[in-house]
PDB file of C-alpha atoms in Angstrom:
ATOM      1  CA  MET A   1      15.668  25.754   1.374  1.00  0.00           C
ATOM      2  CA  SER A   2      13.083  27.359  -0.852  1.00  0.00           C
ATOM      3  CA  THR A   3       9.651  27.161   0.749  1.00  0.00           C
ATOM      4  CA  SER A   4       8.158  25.252  -2.168  1.00  0.00           C
ATOM      5  CA  LYS A   5      11.096  22.921  -3.000  1.00  0.00           C
ATOM      6  CA  LEU A   6       9.922  20.048  -0.785  1.00  0.00           C
ATOM      7  CA  ALA A   7       6.332  20.665  -1.860  1.00  0.00           C
ATOM      8  CA  SER A   8       7.208  20.562  -5.563  1.00  0.00           C
ATOM      9  CA  CYS A   9       9.241  17.350  -5.161  1.00  0.00           C
ATOM     10  CA  ARG A  10       6.386  15.823  -3.177  1.00  0.00           C
ATOM     11  CA  ARG A  11       3.789  16.832  -5.784  1.00  0.00           C
ATOM     12  CA  ASN A  12       5.984  15.563  -8.612  1.00  0.00           C
ATOM     13  CA  LYS A  13       6.041  12.206  -6.841  1.00  0.00           C
ATOM     14  CA  GLY A  14       2.242  12.340  -6.617  1.00  0.00           C
ATOM     15  CA  LEU A  15       2.152  12.218  -2.816  1.00  0.00           C
ATOM     16  CA  SER A  16       0.054  14.137  -0.313  1.00  0.00           C
ATOM     17  CA  GLN A  17       1.661  15.433   2.877  1.00  0.00           C
ATOM     18  CA  GLU A  18      -0.043  12.604   4.767  1.00  0.00           C
ATOM     19  CA  GLN A  19       1.298   9.955   2.377  1.00  0.00           C
ATOM     20  CA  LEU A  20       4.820  11.409   2.557  1.00  0.00           C
ATOM     21  CA  SER A  21       4.535  11.367   6.342  1.00  0.00           C
ATOM     22  CA  ALA A  22       3.446   7.721   6.399  1.00  0.00           C
ATOM     23  CA  LEU A  23       6.224   6.644   4.047  1.00  0.00           C
ATOM     24  CA  SER A  24       9.027   8.674   5.651  1.00  0.00           C
ATOM     25  CA  GLY A  25       8.122   8.575   9.338  1.00  0.00           C
ATOM     26  CA  VAL A  26       8.322  12.395   9.508  1.00  0.00           C
ATOM     27  CA  SER A  27       5.220  13.989  11.051  1.00  0.00           C
ATOM     28  CA  VAL A  28       2.745  15.806   8.821  1.00  0.00           C
ATOM     29  CA  ARG A  29       3.178  18.945  10.941  1.00  0.00           C
ATOM     30  CA  THR A  30       6.950  18.931  10.375  1.00  0.00           C
ATOM     31  CA  ILE A  31       6.454  18.500   6.627  1.00  0.00           C
ATOM     32  CA  GLN A  32       3.993  21.402   6.604  1.00  0.00           C
ATOM     33  CA  ARG A  33       6.401  23.633   8.516  1.00  0.00           C
ATOM     34  CA  ILE A  34       9.335  22.744   6.230  1.00  0.00           C
ATOM     35  CA  GLU A  35       7.236  23.420   3.121  1.00  0.00           C
ATOM     36  CA  LYS A  36       6.151  26.815   4.489  1.00  0.00           C
ATOM     37  CA  GLY A  37       9.729  27.683   5.377  1.00  0.00           C
ATOM     38  CA  ALA A  38       8.781  28.087   9.053  1.00  0.00           C
ATOM     39  CA  VAL A  39      11.628  25.834  10.240  1.00  0.00           C
ATOM     40  CA  GLU A  40      15.096  24.815   9.108  1.00  0.00           C
ATOM     41  CA  ALA A  41      14.940  21.055   8.600  1.00  0.00           C
ATOM     42  CA  HIS A  42      17.493  18.774  10.256  1.00  0.00           C
ATOM     43  CA  LEU A  43      19.750  16.872   7.884  1.00  0.00           C
ATOM     44  CA  ALA A  44      18.404  13.520   9.176  1.00  0.00           C
ATOM     45  CA  THR A  45      14.841  14.656   8.449  1.00  0.00           C
ATOM     46  CA  LEU A  46      15.811  15.779   4.950  1.00  0.00           C
ATOM     47  CA  LYS A  47      17.496  12.405   4.366  1.00  0.00           C
ATOM     48  CA  LEU A  48      14.281  10.557   5.284  1.00  0.00           C
ATOM     49  CA  LEU A  49      12.213  12.775   3.000  1.00  0.00           C
ATOM     50  CA  ALA A  50      14.736  12.616   0.150  1.00  0.00           C
ATOM     51  CA  ASP A  51      14.793   8.802   0.287  1.00  0.00           C
ATOM     52  CA  VAL A  52      11.024   8.609  -0.117  1.00  0.00           C
ATOM     53  CA  LEU A  53      11.005  11.241  -2.865  1.00  0.00           C
ATOM     54  CA  ASP A  54      13.921   9.586  -4.715  1.00  0.00           C
ATOM     55  CA  VAL A  55      15.938  12.816  -4.795  1.00  0.00           C
ATOM     56  CA  ASP A  56      19.261  13.861  -3.326  1.00  0.00           C
ATOM     57  CA  VAL A  57      19.321  15.802  -0.076  1.00  0.00           C
ATOM     58  CA  ALA A  58      21.139  18.492  -2.070  1.00  0.00           C
ATOM     59  CA  THR A  59      18.049  18.859  -4.245  1.00  0.00           C
ATOM     60  CA  LEU A  60      15.958  19.642  -1.182  1.00  0.00           C
ATOM     61  CA  LEU A  61      18.621  22.093   0.026  1.00  0.00           C
ATOM     62  CA  GLU A  62      18.748  24.075  -3.245  1.00  0.00           C
ATOM     63  CA  THR A  63      17.731  27.690  -2.798  1.00  0.00           C
ATOM     64  CA  GLU A  64      16.882  28.428  -6.393  1.00  0.00           C
ATOM     65  CA  PRO A  65      13.830  26.706  -7.773  1.00  0.00           C
ATOM     66  CA  THR A  66      14.738  24.248 -10.502  1.00  0.00           C
ATOM     67  CA  ALA A  67      12.589  22.606 -13.085  1.00  0.00           C
ATOM     68  CA  ASN A  68      11.507  19.211 -11.824  1.00  0.00           C
ATOM     69  CA  PRO A  69      10.595  16.449 -14.206  1.00  0.00           C
ATOM     70  CA  ALA A  70       6.936  15.562 -14.399  1.00  0.00           C
ATOM     71  CA  PRO A  71       5.958  12.454 -12.482  1.00  0.00           C
ATOM     72  CA  LEU A  72       5.927   9.295 -14.549  1.00  0.00           C
ATOM     73  CA  THR A  73       2.721   8.049 -12.986  1.00  0.00           C
ATOM     74  CA  LYS A  74       0.413   9.052 -10.210  1.00  0.00           C
ATOM     75  CA  PRO A  75       0.190   6.691  -7.219  1.00  0.00           C
ATOM     76  CA  GLY A  76      -3.549   6.316  -7.616  1.00  0.00           C
ATOM     77  CA  ASN A  77      -3.330   4.886 -11.121  1.00  0.00           C
ATOM     78  CA  LEU A  78      -2.421   1.298 -10.274  1.00  0.00           C
ATOM     79  CA  THR A  79      -3.107   0.968  -6.562  1.00  0.00           C
ATOM     80  CA  PRO A  80      -6.764  -0.086  -7.030  1.00  0.00           C
ATOM     81  CA  LEU A  81      -5.571  -2.775  -9.435  1.00  0.00           C
ATOM     82  CA  PHE A  82      -3.649  -4.522  -6.636  1.00  0.00           C
ATOM     83  CA  HIS A  83      -6.850  -4.865  -4.601  1.00  0.00           C
ATOM     84  CA  ALA A  84      -9.080  -5.716  -7.559  1.00  0.00           C
ATOM     85  CA  SER A  85      -6.702  -8.396  -8.820  1.00  0.00           C
ATOM     86  CA  ALA A  86      -6.995 -10.218  -5.500  1.00  0.00           C
ATOM     87  CA  LEU A  87     -10.744 -10.566  -6.069  1.00  0.00           C
ATOM     88  CA  ILE A  88     -10.070 -12.866  -9.033  1.00  0.00           C
ATOM     89  CA  GLY A  89      -8.896 -15.457  -6.536  1.00  0.00           C
ATOM     90  CA  MET A  90     -12.333 -15.523  -4.985  1.00  0.00           C
ATOM     91  CA  PHE A  91     -13.446 -17.366  -8.104  1.00  0.00           C
ATOM     92  CA  PHE A  92     -10.169 -18.978  -9.217  1.00  0.00           C
ATOM     93  CA  PRO A  93      -8.180 -20.202  -6.198  1.00  0.00           C
ATOM     94  CA  ILE A  94      -4.467 -19.334  -5.892  1.00  0.00           C
ATOM     95  CA  LEU A  95      -4.795 -16.499  -8.436  1.00  0.00           C
ATOM     96  CA  ASN A  96      -5.609 -14.243  -5.461  1.00  0.00           C
ATOM     97  CA  ILE A  97      -1.897 -14.546  -4.613  1.00  0.00           C
ATOM     98  CA  ILE A  98      -0.316 -15.030  -8.045  1.00  0.00           C
ATOM     99  CA  ILE A  99      -1.854 -12.054  -9.877  1.00  0.00           C
ATOM    100  CA  PRO A 100      -1.188  -9.426  -7.157  1.00  0.00           C
ATOM    101  CA  GLY A 101       2.253 -11.016  -6.651  1.00  0.00           C
ATOM    102  CA  VAL A 102       3.205 -10.633 -10.311  1.00  0.00           C
ATOM    103  CA  LEU A 103       1.798  -7.101 -10.421  1.00  0.00           C
ATOM    104  CA  TRP A 104       3.723  -6.179  -7.257  1.00  0.00           C
ATOM    105  CA  PHE A 105       6.937  -7.737  -8.576  1.00  0.00           C
ATOM    106  CA  LEU A 106       6.677  -5.746 -11.825  1.00  0.00           C
ATOM    107  CA  LYS A 107       5.684  -2.392 -10.264  1.00  0.00           C
ATOM    108  CA  LYS A 108       7.284  -2.336  -6.792  1.00  0.00           C
ATOM    109  CA  ASN A 109      10.240  -0.199  -7.904  1.00  0.00           C
ATOM    110  CA  GLU A 110       8.162   2.437  -9.694  1.00  0.00           C
ATOM    111  CA  LEU A 111       6.632   4.023  -6.594  1.00  0.00           C
ATOM    112  CA  PRO A 112       6.904   3.326  -2.862  1.00  0.00           C
ATOM    113  CA  GLU A 113       3.110   3.248  -2.699  1.00  0.00           C
ATOM    114  CA  TYR A 114       2.962   0.368  -5.200  1.00  0.00           C
ATOM    115  CA  ASP A 115       5.478  -1.557  -3.122  1.00  0.00           C
ATOM    116  CA  ARG A 116       3.631  -0.888   0.146  1.00  0.00           C
ATOM    117  CA  GLN A 117       0.130  -1.689  -1.102  1.00  0.00           C
ATOM    118  CA  GLY A 118       1.286  -4.692  -3.110  1.00  0.00           C
ATOM    119  CA  LYS A 119       2.864  -6.174   0.020  1.00  0.00           C
ATOM    120  CA  GLN A 120      -0.285  -5.493   2.030  1.00  0.00           C
ATOM    121  CA  VAL A 121      -2.469  -7.293  -0.510  1.00  0.00           C
ATOM    122  CA  ILE A 122      -0.131 -10.288  -0.782  1.00  0.00           C
ATOM    123  CA  ASN A 123       0.267 -10.572   2.996  1.00  0.00           C
ATOM    124  CA  PHE A 124      -3.494 -10.493   3.489  1.00  0.00           C
ATOM    125  CA  GLN A 125      -4.188 -13.020   0.743  1.00  0.00           C
ATOM    126  CA  LEU A 126      -1.541 -15.403   2.095  1.00  0.00           C
ATOM    127  CA  THR A 127      -2.962 -15.081   5.619  1.00  0.00           C
ATOM    128  CA  MET A 128      -6.518 -15.768   4.466  1.00  0.00           C
ATOM    129  CA  SER A 129      -5.376 -18.692   2.288  1.00  0.00           C
ATOM    130  CA  PHE A 130      -3.654 -20.258   5.293  1.00  0.00           C
ATOM    131  CA  ALA A 131      -6.846 -19.709   7.322  1.00  0.00           C
ATOM    132  CA  PHE A 132      -8.957 -21.290   4.586  1.00  0.00           C
ATOM    133  CA  VAL A 133      -7.026 -24.602   4.539  1.00  0.00           C
ATOM    134  CA  PRO A 134      -8.133 -25.737   8.029  1.00  0.00           C
ATOM    135  CA  ALA A 135     -11.658 -24.554   7.224  1.00  0.00           C
ATOM    136  CA  ILE A 136     -11.721 -26.907   4.212  1.00  0.00           C
ATOM    137  CA  PHE A 137     -10.482 -29.854   6.304  1.00  0.00           C
ATOM    138  CA  LEU A 138     -13.144 -29.119   8.911  1.00  0.00           C
ATOM    139  CA  LEU A 139     -15.693 -28.787   6.125  1.00  0.00           C
ATOM    140  CA  ILE A 140     -14.862 -32.306   4.970  1.00  0.00           C
ATOM    141  CA  PHE A 141     -14.538 -33.989   8.368  1.00  0.00           C
ATOM    142  CA  PHE A 142     -16.766 -31.899  10.635  1.00  0.00           C
ATOM    143  CA  PHE A 143     -19.289 -30.065   8.477  1.00  0.00           C
ATOM    144  CA  PRO A 144     -21.187 -28.130  11.218  1.00  0.00           C
ATOM    145  CA  ILE A 145     -18.017 -26.205  12.118  1.00  0.00           C
ATOM    146  CA  GLY A 146     -16.189 -26.279   8.791  1.00  0.00           C
ATOM    147  CA  PHE A 147     -18.996 -24.848   6.671  1.00  0.00           C
ATOM    148  CA  PRO A 148     -19.575 -21.663   8.701  1.00  0.00           C
ATOM    149  CA  LEU A 149     -15.820 -21.210   9.151  1.00  0.00           C
ATOM    150  CA  ALA A 150     -15.170 -21.525   5.401  1.00  0.00           C
ATOM    151  CA  LEU A 151     -17.969 -19.045   4.678  1.00  0.00           C
ATOM    152  CA  LEU A 152     -16.631 -16.631   7.292  1.00  0.00           C
ATOM    153  CA  VAL A 153     -13.107 -16.670   5.849  1.00  0.00           C
ATOM    154  CA  TYR A 154     -14.415 -16.398   2.271  1.00  0.00           C
ATOM    155  CA  PHE A 155     -16.758 -13.477   2.881  1.00  0.00           C
ATOM    156  CA  TYR A 156     -14.336 -11.659   5.193  1.00  0.00           C
ATOM    157  CA  THR A 157     -11.660 -11.874   2.495  1.00  0.00           C
ATOM    158  CA  MET A 158     -14.041 -10.615  -0.178  1.00  0.00           C
ATOM    159  CA  ALA A 159     -15.319  -7.778   2.027  1.00  0.00           C
ATOM    160  CA  MET A 160     -11.817  -6.574   2.924  1.00  0.00           C
ATOM    161  CA  CYS A 161     -10.756  -6.653  -0.745  1.00  0.00           C
ATOM    162  CA  LEU A 162     -13.792  -4.595  -1.776  1.00  0.00           C
ATOM    163  CA  ILE A 163     -13.417  -2.119   1.100  1.00  0.00           C
ATOM    164  CA  ASN A 164      -9.750  -1.552   0.322  1.00  0.00           C
ATOM    165  CA  LEU A 165     -10.433  -1.359  -3.419  1.00  0.00           C
ATOM    166  CA  PHE A 166     -12.795   1.556  -2.785  1.00  0.00           C
ATOM    167  CA  ARG A 167     -10.337   3.099  -0.336  1.00  0.00           C
ATOM    168  CA  ALA A 168      -7.593   2.920  -2.973  1.00  0.00           C
ATOM    169  CA  ILE A 169      -9.874   4.481  -5.589  1.00  0.00           C
ATOM    170  CA  ASN A 170     -10.629   7.342  -3.176  1.00  0.00           C
ATOM    171  CA  SER A 171      -6.951   7.702  -2.091  1.00  0.00           C
ATOM    172  CA  GLN A 172      -7.756   6.732   1.494  1.00  0.00           C
ATOM    173  CA  PRO A 173      -5.443   4.704   3.755  1.00  0.00           C
ATOM    174  CA  ILE A 174      -5.460   0.968   3.126  1.00  0.00           C
ATOM    175  CA  ARG A 175      -5.836  -1.414   6.060  1.00  0.00           C
ATOM    176  CA  TYR A 176      -6.047  -5.191   6.217  1.00  0.00           C
ATOM    177  CA  PRO A 177      -6.726  -6.318   9.803  1.00  0.00           C
ATOM    178  CA  LEU A 178      -5.897  -9.902  10.815  1.00  0.00           C
ATOM    179  CA  SER A 179      -3.052 -10.014   8.323  1.00  0.00           C
ATOM    180  CA  TYR A 180       0.369 -11.487   9.046  1.00  0.00           C
ATOM    181  CA  SER A 181       3.386  -9.702   7.477  1.00  0.00           C
ATOM    182  CA  PHE A 182       5.078 -12.363   5.352  1.00  0.00           C
ATOM    183  CA  LEU A 183       6.645  -9.656   3.164  1.00  0.00           C
ATOM    184  CA  LYS A 184       8.143  -6.798   5.119  1.00  0.00           C
TER     185      LYS A 184
END
């Protein structure tokens, strides 16, 4: 394998070594060593990498460099939109699930990162919506507990959306704690 073949496929996909590692399950160190030509990659490892990069294993095994098509889009272009669209629901209930859901449904096949981050946003918004329902009932029937609980859920949701929006803008890892995985 040419030392830069994996690197060029990875760059064409708009992924860093860390992102490719997270998506493929192959360690960053292994990816670095394969890209430098320091090791001969196992076929199973190449299969994992090829799946994420949407190329054939044969492409990664080619010894002559070939012209690779330019990436259609960069992963960072739409990822902040997933997190920002969820903020709309803070002002218009249920849109915090519908808008990211539609965006995810339309873009999930373009890049693995869109699929992954879209699912994270939807899972978090669904979890917080389910947490908000009992808070509303408590707000109505037992105000001293319901009011602080509703505020806690509301502001936690808003804070996590803003934090992850800025993380997406800066190409940092996205994390939504206290989120149940409805979409896997």
